[in-house]
Short mmCIF file of C-alpha atoms in Angstrom, two decimals:
data_model
loop_
_atom_site.label_atom_id
_atom_site.label_comp_id
_atom_site.label_asym_id
_atom_site.label_seq_id
_atom_site.Cartn_x
_atom_site.Cartn_y
_atom_site.Cartn_z
CA UNK A 20 235.70 100.82 10.28
CA UNK A 21 233.13 101.08 7.49
CA UNK A 22 229.81 99.88 7.58
CA UNK A 23 227.42 98.71 4.79
CA UNK A 24 224.55 100.90 4.21
CA UNK A 25 221.69 100.84 1.73
CA UNK A 26 218.70 103.42 1.23
CA UNK A 27 216.25 104.41 -1.53
CA UNK A 28 216.69 107.97 -2.73
CA UNK A 29 214.08 109.17 -5.23
CA UNK A 30 213.19 105.56 -5.71
CA UNK A 31 216.40 104.51 -6.96
CA UNK A 32 218.22 101.99 -4.48
CA UNK A 33 221.86 102.63 -3.45
CA UNK A 34 224.40 100.30 -1.38
CA UNK A 35 227.74 101.74 -0.28
CA UNK A 36 230.30 101.10 2.47
CA UNK A 37 230.89 104.17 4.65
CA UNK A 38 232.38 105.38 7.78
CA UNK A 39 229.87 106.04 10.95
CA UNK A 40 230.81 109.38 10.95
CA UNK A 41 229.87 110.51 7.39
CA UNK A 42 226.75 112.50 7.67
CA UNK A 43 223.91 112.06 5.47
CA UNK A 44 224.13 115.01 3.79
CA UNK A 45 227.71 114.39 2.44
CA UNK A 46 226.62 110.77 1.45
CA UNK A 47 223.70 112.23 -0.86
CA UNK A 48 225.93 115.09 -2.41
CA UNK A 49 229.27 113.23 -2.40
CA UNK A 50 228.65 109.42 -2.55
CA UNK A 51 225.21 109.24 -4.33
CA UNK A 52 225.95 112.58 -6.41
CA UNK A 53 222.89 114.36 -5.97
CA UNK A 54 223.96 117.87 -5.30
CA UNK A 55 220.52 119.76 -5.11
CA UNK A 56 220.63 119.35 -1.54
CA UNK A 57 222.71 122.22 0.09
CA UNK A 58 225.13 122.38 2.93
CA UNK A 59 224.42 125.92 4.49
CA UNK A 60 225.13 126.46 8.10
CA UNK A 61 226.19 122.90 8.62
CA UNK A 62 224.97 123.46 12.26
CA UNK A 63 221.36 122.37 11.87
CA UNK A 64 219.86 125.72 12.10
CA UNK A 65 219.43 127.13 8.25
CA UNK A 66 217.47 123.95 6.78
CA UNK A 67 219.25 124.26 3.45
CA UNK A 68 219.81 120.40 3.78
CA UNK A 69 216.35 119.74 4.32
CA UNK A 70 215.08 116.23 2.82
CA UNK A 71 212.49 113.74 3.46
CA UNK A 72 213.71 110.82 5.38
CA UNK A 73 210.91 107.83 5.89
CA UNK A 74 208.32 110.67 5.30
CA UNK A 75 209.48 113.44 7.46
CA UNK A 76 211.49 116.52 6.68
CA UNK A 77 214.83 116.17 8.50
CA UNK A 78 218.32 118.27 8.32
CA UNK A 79 220.56 115.82 6.38
CA UNK A 80 223.42 117.72 8.08
CA UNK A 81 222.62 116.28 11.61
CA UNK A 82 221.89 112.74 10.73
CA UNK A 83 224.73 110.12 10.09
CA UNK A 84 224.08 107.89 6.92
CA UNK A 85 224.32 104.96 8.88
CA UNK A 86 221.33 106.15 10.88
CA UNK A 87 219.48 106.25 7.56
CA UNK A 88 220.39 102.64 6.77
CA UNK A 89 216.95 100.95 5.26
CA UNK A 90 215.57 104.28 4.84
CA UNK A 91 213.29 105.71 2.02
CA UNK A 92 214.25 109.16 0.94
CA UNK A 93 213.30 111.96 -1.35
CA UNK A 94 215.47 115.02 -1.97
CA UNK A 95 214.58 118.22 -4.24
CA UNK A 96 215.48 115.75 -7.30
CA UNK A 97 212.70 113.53 -6.37
CA UNK A 98 209.74 116.34 -6.76
CA UNK A 99 209.32 117.00 -10.54
CA UNK A 100 207.61 114.33 -12.32
CA UNK A 101 208.35 113.77 -16.26
CA UNK A 102 209.81 117.31 -16.53
CA UNK A 103 206.69 118.75 -14.85
CA UNK A 104 207.36 120.90 -12.05
CA UNK A 105 205.57 119.85 -8.71
CA UNK A 106 202.96 122.63 -7.50
CA UNK A 107 205.29 123.80 -4.78
CA UNK A 108 208.40 124.23 -7.29
CA UNK A 109 205.96 125.95 -9.33
CA UNK A 110 204.86 128.41 -6.62
CA UNK A 111 208.17 129.63 -6.13
CA UNK A 112 208.45 130.35 -9.84
CA UNK A 113 205.37 132.09 -10.13
CA UNK A 114 205.84 133.84 -6.75
CA UNK A 115 209.17 134.76 -6.69
CA UNK A 116 209.76 132.77 -3.99
CA UNK A 117 213.84 132.97 -4.41
CA UNK A 118 216.32 135.30 -5.25
CA UNK A 119 219.91 133.66 -4.88
CA UNK A 120 218.17 130.23 -4.73
CA UNK A 121 220.63 128.51 -2.03
CA UNK A 122 217.97 127.89 0.27
CA UNK A 123 215.11 127.12 -2.03
CA UNK A 124 215.68 123.00 -2.33
CA UNK A 125 215.37 122.79 1.50
CA UNK A 126 212.81 125.39 1.62
CA UNK A 127 210.75 123.18 -0.82
CA UNK A 128 211.56 120.03 1.19
CA UNK A 129 210.19 121.81 4.20
CA UNK A 130 207.09 123.06 2.34
CA UNK A 131 206.39 119.51 0.90
CA UNK A 132 205.89 118.22 4.56
CA UNK A 133 203.95 121.73 5.71
CA UNK A 134 201.53 121.08 3.05
CA UNK A 135 201.12 117.06 3.99
CA UNK A 136 200.45 118.05 7.45
CA UNK A 137 198.31 121.54 7.01
CA UNK A 138 196.78 121.47 3.41
CA UNK A 139 194.96 124.49 3.91
CA UNK A 140 197.71 126.57 6.22
CA UNK A 141 196.79 129.94 7.62
CA UNK A 142 199.64 132.25 7.12
CA UNK A 143 200.83 131.93 10.94
CA UNK A 144 200.85 127.90 10.42
CA UNK A 145 203.17 128.70 7.16
CA UNK A 146 205.56 131.05 9.02
CA UNK A 147 205.84 128.88 12.09
CA UNK A 148 206.38 125.62 10.04
CA UNK A 149 209.27 127.06 8.08
CA UNK A 150 210.95 128.06 11.22
CA UNK A 151 213.96 125.77 10.46
CA UNK A 152 214.52 127.45 7.27
CA UNK A 153 216.60 130.63 6.62
CA UNK A 154 216.32 132.62 3.94
CA UNK A 155 218.61 135.95 3.55
CA UNK A 156 217.33 137.17 0.15
CA UNK A 157 213.73 137.29 0.18
CA UNK A 158 212.31 138.69 3.48
CA UNK A 159 209.84 135.27 3.38
CA UNK A 160 207.05 137.23 2.01
CA UNK A 161 207.11 135.61 -1.42
CA UNK A 162 208.08 132.20 0.07
CA UNK A 163 204.77 132.75 2.06
CA UNK A 164 202.94 133.46 -0.99
CA UNK A 165 204.38 130.72 -3.17
CA UNK A 166 203.08 128.27 -0.24
CA UNK A 167 199.80 129.86 -0.54
CA UNK A 168 199.92 129.01 -4.58
CA UNK A 169 201.02 125.45 -4.03
CA UNK A 170 198.26 124.78 -1.33
CA UNK A 171 195.73 126.14 -3.83
CA UNK A 172 197.07 124.20 -6.57
CA UNK A 173 197.37 120.96 -4.75
CA UNK A 174 193.82 121.38 -3.37
CA UNK A 175 192.31 121.80 -6.74
CA UNK A 176 194.12 118.61 -8.35
CA UNK B 27 232.15 119.59 9.61
CA UNK B 28 233.26 115.91 10.68
CA UNK B 29 233.09 114.66 14.20
CA UNK B 30 236.03 112.05 15.44
CA UNK B 31 235.67 108.75 14.23
CA UNK B 32 233.60 106.34 16.30
CA UNK B 33 232.29 102.90 16.39
CA UNK B 34 228.28 102.30 15.60
CA UNK B 35 226.29 99.82 17.45
CA UNK B 36 222.67 99.14 17.11
CA UNK B 37 221.43 97.16 20.19
CA UNK B 38 218.12 95.42 19.62
CA UNK B 39 216.87 95.45 23.29
CA UNK B 40 217.40 97.90 26.08
CA UNK B 41 219.50 95.05 28.21
CA UNK B 42 221.71 94.93 25.15
CA UNK B 43 222.36 98.36 25.11
CA UNK B 44 222.86 98.51 29.06
CA UNK B 45 225.36 95.82 28.65
CA UNK B 46 227.33 97.82 25.82
CA UNK B 47 227.20 100.92 28.08
CA UNK B 48 228.58 98.43 31.00
CA UNK B 49 231.56 97.18 28.74
CA UNK B 50 232.52 100.60 27.27
CA UNK B 51 231.72 102.97 29.97
CA UNK B 52 232.96 106.38 29.33
CA UNK B 53 234.00 105.63 25.64
CA UNK B 54 230.39 105.45 24.89
CA UNK B 55 227.57 107.73 24.44
CA UNK B 56 223.79 106.83 23.89
CA UNK B 57 222.15 108.40 20.66
CA UNK B 58 218.51 108.95 20.36
CA UNK B 59 217.33 111.63 17.88
CA UNK B 60 221.05 113.00 17.80
CA UNK B 61 219.96 116.76 17.77
CA UNK B 62 221.92 117.83 20.73
CA UNK B 63 224.79 115.13 20.45
CA UNK B 64 225.53 115.27 16.67
CA UNK B 65 226.06 119.09 16.99
CA UNK B 66 228.54 118.40 19.82
CA UNK B 67 230.02 115.79 18.08
CA UNK B 68 230.68 117.80 14.89
CA UNK B 69 232.05 120.62 16.91
CA UNK B 70 234.45 118.20 18.82
CA UNK B 71 233.01 119.18 21.89
CA UNK B 72 232.02 115.48 22.27
CA UNK B 73 234.44 112.74 20.85
CA UNK B 74 232.85 109.40 21.76
CA UNK B 75 234.61 106.69 20.75
CA UNK B 76 231.14 104.36 20.60
CA UNK B 77 228.07 105.33 19.72
CA UNK B 78 224.99 103.23 21.06
CA UNK B 79 221.84 104.30 18.70
CA UNK B 80 218.92 103.12 20.23
CA UNK B 81 216.65 103.29 17.04
CA UNK B 82 216.36 99.59 17.07
CA UNK B 83 215.18 99.15 20.51
CA UNK B 84 211.68 98.04 20.38
CA UNK B 85 209.08 99.53 22.86
CA UNK B 86 211.07 102.67 23.62
CA UNK B 87 208.64 105.00 21.69
CA UNK B 88 204.95 105.74 21.98
CA UNK B 89 202.55 107.60 24.18
CA UNK B 90 199.88 105.50 26.26
CA UNK B 91 197.65 106.03 29.18
CA UNK B 92 198.48 104.16 32.15
CA UNK B 93 196.24 104.60 35.22
CA UNK B 94 196.19 108.33 36.27
CA UNK B 95 199.18 108.83 34.30
CA UNK B 96 200.43 109.29 30.48
CA UNK B 97 203.60 107.24 30.01
CA UNK B 98 205.68 108.58 27.13
CA UNK B 99 208.66 106.51 25.92
CA UNK B 100 212.16 108.20 25.80
CA UNK B 101 212.51 107.65 22.22
CA UNK B 102 208.99 109.51 21.15
CA UNK B 103 209.97 112.31 19.00
CA UNK B 104 208.83 115.93 19.72
CA UNK B 105 206.32 115.75 16.70
CA UNK B 106 204.83 112.82 18.01
CA UNK B 107 204.11 114.61 21.45
CA UNK B 108 203.14 117.86 19.57
CA UNK B 109 200.64 115.85 17.47
CA UNK B 110 199.32 113.43 20.09
CA UNK B 111 195.70 113.62 20.35
CA UNK B 112 195.77 111.99 24.03
CA UNK B 113 198.28 114.58 25.22
CA UNK B 114 196.12 117.51 23.54
CA UNK B 115 192.99 116.00 25.45
CA UNK B 116 194.61 115.36 28.84
CA UNK B 117 197.72 117.36 29.48
CA UNK B 118 197.73 119.79 26.26
CA UNK B 119 200.86 121.84 27.95
CA UNK B 120 203.18 118.94 27.11
CA UNK B 121 202.13 119.27 23.31
CA UNK B 122 202.25 123.01 23.26
CA UNK B 123 205.80 122.94 24.88
CA UNK B 124 206.79 120.17 22.24
CA UNK B 125 205.38 122.27 19.16
CA UNK B 126 207.67 125.11 20.82
CA UNK B 127 211.06 123.10 20.51
CA UNK B 128 213.62 124.09 17.89
CA UNK B 129 211.79 123.80 14.16
CA UNK B 130 209.69 121.29 12.60
CA UNK B 131 212.69 119.10 11.30
CA UNK B 132 214.30 119.26 14.82
CA UNK B 133 210.94 118.16 16.50
CA UNK B 134 210.86 115.05 13.78
CA UNK B 135 213.91 113.64 15.13
CA UNK B 136 214.78 114.92 18.66
CA UNK B 137 213.34 112.70 21.28
CA UNK B 138 211.64 113.72 24.47
CA UNK B 139 214.09 111.25 26.60
CA UNK B 140 217.12 112.19 25.02
CA UNK B 141 216.43 116.01 25.46
CA UNK B 142 215.47 115.37 28.92
CA UNK B 143 218.70 113.00 29.69
CA UNK B 144 220.69 115.80 27.88
CA UNK B 145 219.42 118.20 30.31
CA UNK B 146 220.43 121.44 28.48
CA UNK B 147 219.76 124.39 30.80
CA UNK B 148 217.96 126.12 27.95
CA UNK B 149 215.58 123.41 26.88
CA UNK B 150 212.00 123.82 27.20
CA UNK B 151 210.61 120.50 28.36
CA UNK B 152 212.60 120.51 31.76
CA UNK B 153 210.09 123.36 32.92
CA UNK B 154 207.16 121.41 32.04
CA UNK B 155 208.20 118.57 33.84
CA UNK B 156 208.94 120.48 36.89
CA UNK B 157 205.55 121.98 36.75
CA UNK B 158 203.61 118.76 36.27
CA UNK B 159 205.58 116.83 38.74
CA UNK B 160 206.48 113.98 36.51
CA UNK B 161 208.47 110.55 37.26
CA UNK B 162 211.40 109.09 35.53
CA UNK B 163 211.67 105.50 34.78
CA UNK B 164 215.38 104.46 34.65
CA UNK B 165 216.82 100.91 33.65
CA UNK B 166 220.42 99.82 34.56
CA UNK B 167 221.68 96.25 34.90
CA UNK B 168 219.98 95.72 38.57
CA UNK B 169 216.84 96.55 36.76
CA UNK B 170 214.48 99.45 36.93
CA UNK B 171 213.98 102.52 39.15
CA UNK B 172 211.80 105.44 39.40
CA UNK B 173 213.23 109.06 39.96
CA UNK B 174 210.98 112.02 40.85
CA UNK B 175 211.59 114.97 39.04
CA UNK B 176 212.86 117.22 41.84
CA UNK B 177 215.63 114.87 42.13
CA UNK B 178 216.38 114.21 38.15
CA UNK B 179 218.02 117.55 36.90
CA UNK B 180 221.53 117.71 38.95
CA UNK B 181 223.18 120.47 37.35
CA UNK B 182 224.75 121.89 33.95
CA UNK B 183 223.73 118.59 31.78
CA UNK B 184 223.50 116.42 34.47
CA UNK B 185 220.65 114.03 35.33
CA UNK B 186 220.04 111.05 38.07
CA UNK B 187 220.78 109.06 35.01
CA UNK B 188 223.68 106.69 36.03
CA UNK B 189 226.69 106.08 33.60
CA UNK B 190 225.54 102.47 32.81
CA UNK B 191 221.56 103.49 32.91
CA UNK B 192 218.90 104.40 30.50
CA UNK B 193 215.90 106.56 30.49
CA UNK B 194 213.18 104.49 29.17
CA UNK B 195 210.16 106.38 30.08
CA UNK B 196 208.62 109.77 31.57
CA UNK B 197 205.38 109.40 33.49
CA UNK B 198 202.98 112.48 33.45
CA UNK B 199 200.39 112.57 36.15
CA UNK B 200 197.11 113.45 34.33
CA UNK B 201 195.89 116.52 36.65
CA UNK B 202 192.31 116.59 38.04
CA UNK B 203 189.49 118.65 36.92
CA UNK B 204 190.00 121.90 37.35
CA UNK B 205 193.38 122.42 36.23
CA UNK B 206 195.34 124.31 33.61
CA UNK B 207 198.79 124.81 32.43
CA UNK B 208 200.86 126.89 30.29
CA UNK B 209 204.40 127.27 28.95
CA UNK B 210 205.72 130.36 27.79
CA UNK B 211 209.25 131.53 26.63
CA UNK B 212 211.50 133.95 25.50
CA UNK B 213 213.16 132.34 22.54
CA UNK B 214 216.40 133.02 21.04
CA UNK B 215 215.71 134.44 17.83
CA UNK B 216 218.16 132.24 15.89
CA UNK B 217 218.22 128.51 17.95
CA UNK B 218 214.52 129.16 19.37
CA UNK B 219 216.23 127.65 22.85
CA UNK B 220 214.52 129.47 25.71
CA UNK B 221 216.55 132.53 26.91
CA UNK B 222 213.93 132.04 29.69
CA UNK B 223 211.21 129.72 29.87
CA UNK B 224 208.32 129.22 32.54
CA UNK B 225 205.68 126.74 32.77
CA UNK B 226 202.81 127.23 35.54
CA UNK B 227 200.44 124.37 36.31
CA UNK B 228 197.49 125.07 38.68
CA UNK B 229 194.35 123.53 40.13
CA UNK B 230 191.76 125.68 41.27
CA UNK B 231 188.36 124.51 43.09
CA UNK B 232 185.20 125.85 42.84
CA UNK B 233 185.65 129.15 44.89
CA UNK B 234 188.36 130.17 42.89
CA UNK B 235 191.22 129.06 45.31
CA UNK B 236 194.44 127.72 44.15
CA UNK B 237 194.79 124.20 45.51
CA UNK B 238 197.75 123.06 43.76
CA UNK B 239 200.58 125.35 41.88
CA UNK B 240 203.55 123.66 40.19
CA UNK B 241 206.10 126.32 38.58
CA UNK B 242 209.04 125.51 36.68
CA UNK B 243 211.71 127.60 35.22
CA UNK B 244 214.35 126.83 32.43
CA UNK B 245 217.17 129.03 30.53
CA UNK B 246 218.24 131.54 33.18
CA UNK B 247 220.46 129.34 35.14
CA UNK B 248 222.50 126.09 35.04
CA UNK B 249 219.58 123.66 35.32
CA UNK B 250 215.75 123.93 35.15
CA UNK B 251 214.46 124.56 38.73
CA UNK B 252 211.28 124.64 40.83
CA UNK B 253 210.23 128.31 41.50
CA UNK B 254 209.22 127.48 44.99
CA UNK B 255 208.60 131.16 45.93
CA UNK B 256 206.18 131.57 43.08
CA UNK B 257 204.29 127.99 44.01
CA UNK B 258 204.10 129.20 47.65
CA UNK B 259 202.46 132.53 46.47
CA UNK B 260 199.91 130.77 44.63
CA UNK B 261 198.81 127.79 46.54
CA UNK B 262 195.86 128.13 49.01
CA UNK B 263 195.39 131.80 47.70
CA UNK B 264 192.58 133.25 45.59
CA UNK B 265 194.07 134.44 42.30
CA UNK B 266 193.37 138.06 41.85
CA UNK B 267 195.66 140.21 40.02
CA UNK B 268 197.51 141.33 43.02
CA UNK B 269 197.98 137.89 44.24
CA UNK B 270 199.48 136.80 40.64
CA UNK B 271 201.77 139.75 40.25
CA UNK B 272 203.16 139.06 44.17
CA UNK B 273 203.57 135.23 43.25
CA UNK B 274 205.23 136.01 39.86
CA UNK B 275 207.64 138.57 41.57
CA UNK B 276 209.49 135.98 43.14
CA UNK B 277 210.10 133.97 39.88
CA UNK B 278 213.83 134.76 39.93
CA UNK B 279 214.13 133.89 43.77
CA UNK B 280 216.64 130.76 44.27
CA UNK B 281 217.54 130.37 40.59
CA UNK B 282 221.29 130.70 40.17
CA UNK B 283 220.73 133.29 36.89
CA UNK B 284 223.60 133.56 34.86
CA UNK B 285 224.61 136.47 32.85
CA UNK B 286 225.46 135.36 29.32
CA UNK B 287 225.38 136.36 25.66
CA UNK B 288 221.88 136.61 25.75
CA UNK B 289 221.81 139.53 28.60
CA UNK B 290 222.57 140.25 32.05
CA UNK B 291 221.61 138.55 35.36
CA UNK B 292 219.19 141.23 35.85
CA UNK B 293 217.46 141.52 32.33
CA UNK B 294 216.95 137.49 32.56
CA UNK B 295 215.50 137.94 36.38
CA UNK B 296 213.15 140.43 34.49
CA UNK B 297 212.07 138.35 31.80
CA UNK B 298 211.25 135.57 34.38
CA UNK B 299 209.06 137.65 36.53
CA UNK B 300 207.32 138.58 33.43
CA UNK B 301 206.86 135.31 31.81
CA UNK B 302 205.91 133.78 35.28
CA UNK B 303 203.04 136.25 35.52
CA UNK B 304 201.77 135.79 31.92
CA UNK B 305 202.24 131.80 32.17
CA UNK B 306 200.32 132.06 35.67
CA UNK B 307 197.53 134.06 33.99
CA UNK B 308 197.64 131.75 30.91
CA UNK B 309 197.28 128.64 33.20
CA UNK B 310 194.40 130.16 34.94
CA UNK B 311 192.49 130.77 32.35
CA UNK B 312 192.73 127.26 31.14
CA UNK B 313 191.81 126.03 34.73
CA UNK B 314 189.12 127.98 34.80
CA UNK B 315 188.05 126.71 30.98
CA UNK B 316 187.87 123.27 32.26
CA UNK B 317 191.23 122.36 30.22
#
């Protein structure tokens, strides 16, 4: 059994036939071909697969593609505009918020929601709101600094 | 990880979902937020042949005041509960506890009804529901019925919701003036599930006497339970430190504390007593502060 799904990802419309058991993260990576969204733990703990689904950060390894039929989705590839890094991406660059970089796409999408909900976050808020994203390299300190950098930059615009 | 194959259904009403359940019986599972079910399906601990997704059923999500209660639609997400101004004003412990579930991504999709119907023994919200004395509205082919929280949790991942029924609403009574409640947990460092969690809900009168106490515990045993010994140690008493400590010392009494990877039964019983004391102290502070 396959079912038709259509969704808008980073402003582009897609239509495919998928098996109901296909996970959204596999749909995005393997069917649509956007491989910036990573599969880390595949058990909805690490957050590497975080995307924005209808305005909310979700772990795409824990959603079926059929559940996202009709959805608006943004992935890491949708963040930079006209070759210009988004302030969150710039923050990770400037503050050395990544080392190996595997967690970074999911981390950045989680930060995108964090700054929507808490435009002037405290350090405690930043750490609490990033509990769904694991980083095994940085120890998180530079990620917190990257978020603070982005918050200031976005407030100034 | 791919789950086993299944057919996917999106009924447009509760009645349609119930008739699907009646037809497909044990081969079907209801899908709400999917944050317990989908991981189980990926591990093939659950292999339903049919998934009945409730996302297109209108009227199942939302938070509204109804008489002396606040009604939470079963498909209301943890984030909606966490960020509800109504709950924050009237029964803040529910919002607080929702904000301690999993992580932000989990809270965006996970639902209060899905979580409660799943009845994971380490879930947070069951303890809060027990402490507050909520009621569950369950719908089936024969109509709606209401179940009190003390009759809802039946055992490990077992509830009063029948195989052809759907949990549609949770009704939380708004506590009277002079009430306060707090939920505290010892979270597992990776999963954020409660190794133990305790919710205390207290009402105190003008003389500082506790007129009503509700205490629920989760995490320690095979299901969330009411800590009756703690409640008996609080109700009718002036809550000085000695009374609080004596009551909290009963936190593991009557709980089927399970030794597991997280710790021995002795260790988890100790955590229960410590968290009970802290939850009571925090609840009392809120009761006296008027919240």
